[in-house]
Tab-separated table of C-alpha atoms in Angstrom:
chain	number	residue	atom	x	y	z
A	1	MET	CA	-32.946	-30.651	-38.542
A	2	ALA	CA	-35.487	-27.985	-37.659
A	3	GLU	CA	-36.768	-28.128	-34.094
A	4	SER	CA	-40.356	-27.953	-35.369
A	5	GLU	CA	-39.894	-31.318	-37.048
A	6	ALA	CA	-39.240	-33.087	-33.777
A	7	VAL	CA	-41.918	-35.253	-32.216
A	8	ASP	CA	-43.606	-33.463	-29.324
A	9	PHE	CA	-43.474	-35.692	-26.236
A	10	SER	CA	-45.065	-33.148	-23.889
A	11	GLY	CA	-48.375	-35.018	-23.875
A	12	TYR	CA	-46.882	-37.882	-21.890
A	13	GLU	CA	-47.683	-37.814	-18.174
A	14	ARG	CA	-45.424	-40.613	-16.897
A	15	ILE	CA	-42.512	-40.329	-19.340
A	16	LYS	CA	-40.360	-37.219	-19.691
A	17	ALA	CA	-38.269	-36.424	-22.756
A	18	ALA	CA	-35.070	-34.394	-23.016
A	19	ARG	CA	-32.777	-33.764	-25.972
A	20	ARG	CA	-29.015	-33.387	-26.258
A	21	GLY	CA	-28.143	-33.030	-29.903
A	22	ARG	CA	-29.350	-36.145	-31.698
A	23	VAL	CA	-29.682	-38.082	-28.417
A	24	LEU	CA	-33.199	-38.372	-26.985
A	25	THR	CA	-33.475	-39.298	-23.297
A	26	LEU	CA	-36.755	-40.786	-22.063
A	27	SER	CA	-37.223	-40.906	-18.288
A	28	LEU	CA	-39.849	-43.031	-16.531
A	29	SER	CA	-41.532	-40.716	-14.054
A	30	ASN	CA	-43.913	-41.644	-11.252
A	31	PRO	CA	-42.786	-39.421	-8.375
A	32	GLY	CA	-43.162	-40.835	-4.903
A	33	LYS	CA	-43.732	-44.381	-6.191
A	34	LEU	CA	-40.200	-45.312	-7.310
A	35	ASN	CA	-41.316	-44.877	-10.941
A	36	ALA	CA	-43.712	-47.810	-10.555
A	37	VAL	CA	-45.813	-48.700	-13.584
A	38	ASP	CA	-49.451	-47.726	-13.134
A	39	ALA	CA	-52.235	-47.765	-15.723
A	40	VAL	CA	-51.110	-44.445	-17.204
A	41	MET	CA	-47.454	-45.435	-17.553
A	42	HIS	CA	-48.372	-48.866	-18.929
A	43	ARG	CA	-50.445	-47.254	-21.668
A	44	GLU	CA	-47.726	-44.702	-22.402
A	45	LEU	CA	-45.027	-47.391	-22.560
A	46	SER	CA	-47.061	-49.114	-25.265
A	47	ARG	CA	-46.786	-45.930	-27.401
A	48	ILE	CA	-43.516	-44.209	-26.500
A	49	PHE	CA	-41.166	-46.375	-28.567
A	50	LEU	CA	-43.372	-45.950	-31.640
A	51	ASP	CA	-43.161	-42.175	-31.236
A	52	ALA	CA	-39.400	-42.387	-30.648
A	53	ALA	CA	-39.056	-44.392	-33.860
A	54	ASP	CA	-40.916	-41.680	-35.778
A	55	ASP	CA	-38.938	-38.790	-34.259
A	56	PRO	CA	-36.789	-37.255	-37.043
A	57	ALA	CA	-34.742	-35.195	-34.575
A	58	SER	CA	-33.021	-38.137	-32.847
A	59	ASP	CA	-30.754	-41.026	-33.769
A	60	ILE	CA	-29.994	-42.491	-30.337
A	61	ILE	CA	-32.408	-43.184	-27.460
A	62	VAL	CA	-31.448	-43.338	-23.771
A	63	LEU	CA	-34.022	-44.891	-21.445
A	64	THR	CA	-33.734	-44.177	-17.735
A	65	GLY	CA	-35.736	-43.494	-14.602
A	66	GLU	CA	-36.287	-40.147	-12.963
A	67	GLY	CA	-34.299	-39.709	-9.755
A	68	ALA	CA	-32.591	-42.558	-7.941
A	69	HIS	CA	-34.724	-45.406	-9.341
A	70	PHE	CA	-35.259	-46.951	-12.745
A	71	SER	CA	-38.643	-48.540	-12.028
A	72	ALA	CA	-40.128	-50.568	-9.191
A	73	GLY	CA	-42.270	-52.504	-11.665
A	74	GLY	CA	-46.039	-52.843	-11.442
A	75	ASP	CA	-47.785	-50.568	-8.942
A	76	LEU	CA	-49.333	-52.925	-6.359
A	77	ASN	CA	-52.099	-50.464	-5.549
A	78	TRP	CA	-53.038	-50.558	-9.253
A	79	MET	CA	-53.085	-54.365	-9.054
A	80	LYS	CA	-55.244	-54.262	-5.926
A	81	GLN	CA	-57.667	-51.908	-7.617
A	82	GLY	CA	-57.769	-54.289	-10.575
A	83	PHE	CA	-58.837	-57.414	-8.700
A	84	GLU	CA	-61.218	-55.453	-6.493
A	85	GLU	CA	-62.926	-54.177	-9.642
A	86	GLY	CA	-62.935	-57.622	-11.245
A	87	THR	CA	-60.459	-56.964	-14.058
A	88	LYS	CA	-57.804	-59.455	-15.189
A	89	GLY	CA	-54.756	-57.275	-14.736
A	90	PRO	CA	-52.966	-54.979	-17.189
A	91	ASP	CA	-54.159	-54.787	-20.770
A	92	ALA	CA	-52.617	-57.747	-22.623
A	93	ALA	CA	-52.452	-55.903	-25.947
A	94	GLU	CA	-50.539	-53.061	-24.296
A	95	ALA	CA	-48.162	-55.546	-22.668
A	96	LYS	CA	-47.324	-57.098	-26.034
A	97	ARG	CA	-46.945	-53.712	-27.749
A	98	ILE	CA	-44.380	-52.652	-25.149
A	99	VAL	CA	-42.091	-55.565	-26.007
A	100	PHE	CA	-42.616	-55.552	-29.765
A	101	SER	CA	-42.290	-51.780	-30.121
A	102	LEU	CA	-38.990	-51.996	-28.248
A	103	LEU	CA	-37.758	-54.765	-30.545
A	104	ASP	CA	-39.005	-52.962	-33.668
A	105	LEU	CA	-37.285	-49.684	-32.752
A	106	GLU	CA	-34.456	-49.406	-35.270
A	107	LYS	CA	-32.604	-46.652	-33.422
A	108	PRO	CA	-30.120	-47.900	-30.798
A	109	ILE	CA	-31.573	-47.696	-27.304
A	110	ILE	CA	-29.334	-47.518	-24.251
A	111	ALA	CA	-30.634	-48.296	-20.764
A	112	LYS	CA	-29.216	-46.182	-17.944
A	113	VAL	CA	-30.062	-47.861	-14.636
A	114	ALA	CA	-29.065	-45.905	-11.551
A	115	GLY	CA	-31.250	-47.754	-9.056
A	116	PRO	CA	-33.661	-50.667	-8.810
A	117	ALA	CA	-35.092	-52.114	-12.037
A	118	ILE	CA	-37.773	-54.506	-10.870
A	119	GLY	CA	-40.367	-56.644	-12.689
A	120	LEU	CA	-41.547	-54.877	-15.825
A	121	GLY	CA	-38.891	-52.251	-15.108
A	122	ALA	CA	-36.205	-54.914	-15.427
A	123	THR	CA	-37.822	-56.355	-18.553
A	124	ILE	CA	-37.816	-52.998	-20.309
A	125	ALA	CA	-34.214	-52.268	-19.343
A	126	LEU	CA	-33.015	-55.714	-20.444
A	127	PHE	CA	-34.705	-55.458	-23.847
A	128	CYS	CA	-32.607	-52.364	-24.576
A	129	ASP	CA	-29.586	-52.805	-26.844
A	130	VAL	CA	-26.836	-51.807	-24.403
A	131	ILE	CA	-27.339	-51.601	-20.649
A	132	PHE	CA	-25.290	-49.459	-18.273
A	133	ALA	CA	-25.992	-49.892	-14.563
A	134	ALA	CA	-24.654	-48.428	-11.374
A	135	GLU	CA	-22.765	-51.056	-9.413
A	136	THR	CA	-25.293	-50.585	-6.610
A	137	ALA	CA	-28.373	-50.892	-8.847
A	138	ARG	CA	-30.606	-53.933	-8.408
A	139	PHE	CA	-32.281	-56.151	-10.981
A	140	ALA	CA	-35.087	-58.578	-10.173
A	141	ASP	CA	-38.174	-60.099	-11.737
A	142	PRO	CA	-40.307	-60.891	-8.684
A	143	HIS	CA	-43.578	-61.620	-10.490
A	144	VAL	CA	-43.854	-64.895	-8.565
A	145	ARG	CA	-43.726	-62.999	-5.259
A	146	ALA	CA	-46.826	-61.143	-6.467
A	147	GLY	CA	-48.434	-64.506	-7.280
A	148	ILE	CA	-48.269	-63.994	-11.041
A	149	VAL	CA	-46.328	-65.381	-14.000
A	150	ALA	CA	-43.312	-63.491	-15.368
A	151	GLY	CA	-45.263	-63.093	-18.580
A	152	ASP	CA	-44.476	-59.564	-19.729
A	153	GLY	CA	-41.163	-60.478	-21.366
A	154	GLY	CA	-38.919	-61.624	-18.531
A	155	ALA	CA	-39.287	-65.279	-19.551
A	156	ILE	CA	-37.976	-64.286	-22.978
A	157	ILE	CA	-35.049	-61.994	-22.263
A	158	TRP	CA	-33.480	-63.368	-19.055
A	159	PRO	CA	-32.648	-66.804	-20.574
A	160	GLN	CA	-31.154	-65.155	-23.666
A	161	LEU	CA	-28.791	-63.051	-21.569
A	162	ILE	CA	-27.690	-65.434	-18.803
A	163	GLY	CA	-28.801	-68.913	-19.912
A	164	TYR	CA	-31.769	-71.015	-18.924
A	165	ALA	CA	-30.509	-72.437	-15.623
A	166	ARG	CA	-29.664	-69.072	-14.074
A	167	ALA	CA	-32.702	-67.378	-15.588
A	168	LYS	CA	-35.133	-69.949	-14.227
A	169	GLU	CA	-33.579	-69.610	-10.769
A	170	TYR	CA	-34.164	-65.849	-10.723
A	171	LEU	CA	-37.605	-66.043	-12.346
A	172	MET	CA	-38.845	-68.749	-9.968
A	173	THR	CA	-37.508	-67.052	-6.828
A	174	GLY	CA	-37.753	-63.364	-7.691
A	175	ASP	CA	-34.354	-62.841	-6.036
A	176	ALA	CA	-32.505	-59.611	-6.803
A	177	ILE	CA	-28.933	-59.155	-7.976
A	178	SER	CA	-26.723	-56.084	-7.879
A	179	GLY	CA	-25.597	-54.158	-10.915
A	180	ALA	CA	-22.076	-55.458	-10.356
A	181	GLU	CA	-23.244	-59.081	-10.289
A	182	ALA	CA	-25.516	-58.471	-13.281
A	183	ALA	CA	-22.507	-57.321	-15.306
A	184	ARG	CA	-20.411	-60.267	-14.098
A	185	ILE	CA	-22.933	-62.839	-15.349
A	186	GLY	CA	-23.777	-60.986	-18.566
A	187	LEU	CA	-27.236	-59.694	-17.711
A	188	VAL	CA	-26.054	-56.135	-18.453
A	189	ASN	CA	-23.129	-54.729	-20.414
A	190	TYR	CA	-21.489	-52.480	-17.828
A	191	ALA	CA	-21.650	-51.790	-14.105
A	192	VAL	CA	-19.933	-48.564	-13.102
A	193	PRO	CA	-19.684	-46.375	-9.990
A	194	GLU	CA	-22.895	-44.400	-9.619
A	195	ASP	CA	-21.124	-41.047	-9.954
A	196	GLU	CA	-19.691	-42.127	-13.328
A	197	LEU	CA	-22.938	-43.447	-14.822
A	198	ASP	CA	-24.119	-40.293	-16.593
A	199	ALA	CA	-20.724	-39.610	-18.175
A	200	ARG	CA	-20.294	-43.200	-19.346
A	201	VAL	CA	-23.728	-43.278	-20.961
A	202	ASP	CA	-23.243	-39.872	-22.581
A	203	ALA	CA	-19.891	-40.953	-24.018
A	204	PHE	CA	-21.331	-44.164	-25.453
A	205	ALA	CA	-24.379	-42.378	-26.868
A	206	ASP	CA	-22.098	-39.815	-28.526
A	207	LYS	CA	-19.963	-42.604	-29.958
A	208	LEU	CA	-23.011	-44.155	-31.600
A	209	ALA	CA	-24.370	-40.759	-32.688
A	210	GLY	CA	-21.092	-40.074	-34.488
A	211	GLY	CA	-21.229	-43.337	-36.421
A	212	ALA	CA	-22.797	-44.376	-39.728
A	213	GLN	CA	-26.445	-44.397	-38.693
A	214	MET	CA	-27.840	-46.663	-41.404
A	215	ALA	CA	-25.132	-49.256	-40.792
A	216	ILE	CA	-25.631	-49.108	-37.024
A	217	ARG	CA	-29.426	-49.360	-37.215
A	218	TYR	CA	-29.527	-52.259	-39.608
A	219	SER	CA	-26.830	-54.127	-37.700
A	220	LYS	CA	-29.150	-53.859	-34.688
A	221	VAL	CA	-32.142	-54.928	-36.760
A	222	SER	CA	-30.269	-57.967	-38.046
A	223	ALA	CA	-29.139	-58.982	-34.569
A	224	ASN	CA	-32.712	-58.646	-33.281
A	225	ILE	CA	-34.297	-60.955	-35.851
A	226	GLY	CA	-33.864	-64.098	-33.770
A	227	LEU	CA	-35.019	-62.332	-30.608
A	228	LYS	CA	-38.149	-61.048	-32.360
A	229	GLN	CA	-38.929	-64.544	-33.635
A	230	LEU	CA	-38.537	-65.858	-30.098
A	231	ALA	CA	-40.794	-63.134	-28.706
A	232	HIS	CA	-43.473	-63.923	-31.292
A	233	SER	CA	-43.362	-67.607	-30.327
A	234	ILE	CA	-43.464	-67.032	-26.551
A	235	LEU	CA	-45.202	-63.780	-25.655
A	236	ASP	CA	-48.812	-64.750	-26.396
A	237	THR	CA	-48.477	-67.798	-24.151
A	238	SER	CA	-46.586	-66.085	-21.331
A	239	VAL	CA	-48.927	-63.076	-21.280
A	240	GLY	CA	-51.884	-65.481	-21.315
A	241	TYR	CA	-50.535	-67.361	-18.310
A	242	GLU	CA	-49.914	-64.062	-16.549
A	243	MET	CA	-53.490	-62.927	-17.153
A	244	VAL	CA	-54.754	-66.218	-15.654
A	245	THR	CA	-52.682	-65.776	-12.491
A	246	PHE	CA	-53.980	-62.224	-12.028
A	247	THR	CA	-57.314	-63.885	-11.124
A	248	THR	CA	-55.940	-66.236	-8.439
A	249	ASP	CA	-56.281	-66.123	-4.669
A	250	ASP	CA	-52.487	-66.295	-4.348
A	251	HIS	CA	-52.134	-63.057	-6.318
A	252	ARG	CA	-54.667	-61.293	-4.119
A	253	GLU	CA	-52.921	-62.593	-1.006
A	254	ALA	CA	-49.495	-61.510	-2.292
A	255	VAL	CA	-50.638	-57.962	-2.986
A	256	ARG	CA	-52.585	-57.581	0.247
A	257	SER	CA	-49.794	-59.018	2.398
A	258	PHE	CA	-47.233	-56.673	0.836
A	259	LEU	CA	-49.413	-53.622	1.354
A	260	GLU	CA	-50.191	-54.772	4.916
A	261	LYS	CA	-46.481	-55.457	5.572
A	262	ARG	CA	-46.878	-59.106	6.593
A	263	GLN	CA	-45.775	-62.509	5.305
A	264	PRO	CA	-48.065	-63.968	2.599
A	265	ARG	CA	-50.003	-67.182	3.207
A	266	PHE	CA	-50.225	-68.885	-0.172
A	267	THR	CA	-52.718	-71.679	-0.753
A	268	GLY	CA	-51.946	-72.649	-4.362
A	269	LYS	CA	-55.304	-71.349	-5.549
């Protein structure tokens, strides 16, 4: 495969691409903000998996975060700017494209989670096909602590991985769990010592890259059919509820209290 045929990812500001043979690694990158999702990254996440699907120079995708974190989820300063300017939160069409482009990606995608995967960061990692985490990594979907609904996909994927009772507990509390506990309950595939994470992911990516690509891809596609149907039946509603809660007083209070480093005072409004 000629190098000139590869998709050029250099135009992305918040996502970095690196190649190792037929393995393409995409790294979420927001330096100094724990790879939090701001407006730029949110827009880029809605396009990156479409470009990865069209890239003729790769067969396997690895999704990770730059440095010691996967992603801290939505940037609270971006949220604060949103309600101060009178917007209703992140673009709903972008939010849906992120999930559906991940599910439509036929190439296997492996999540490599070295540190915290929070909120949308957790959602994106959990929608990957195989998830490797450091034992000390953390997973949480604390949308409720920001006064908003877990509408960007968490309400879809958490119940499918760990069952409804456990999923509702974590979605309603926003509590975090370690990589080791996530593997124990089936939220992720593997939890490994942090210093072994890169080697384990590389070995698994190489195993898939050495396999029959058409058979592997269409096995993934077949397994994803039910999940895609579920996403189509849930995502419009959950994103809609999330957009409503972006306009509430409780959301504003949650964001302001976090940035001011104090306990929130929720009023139910």
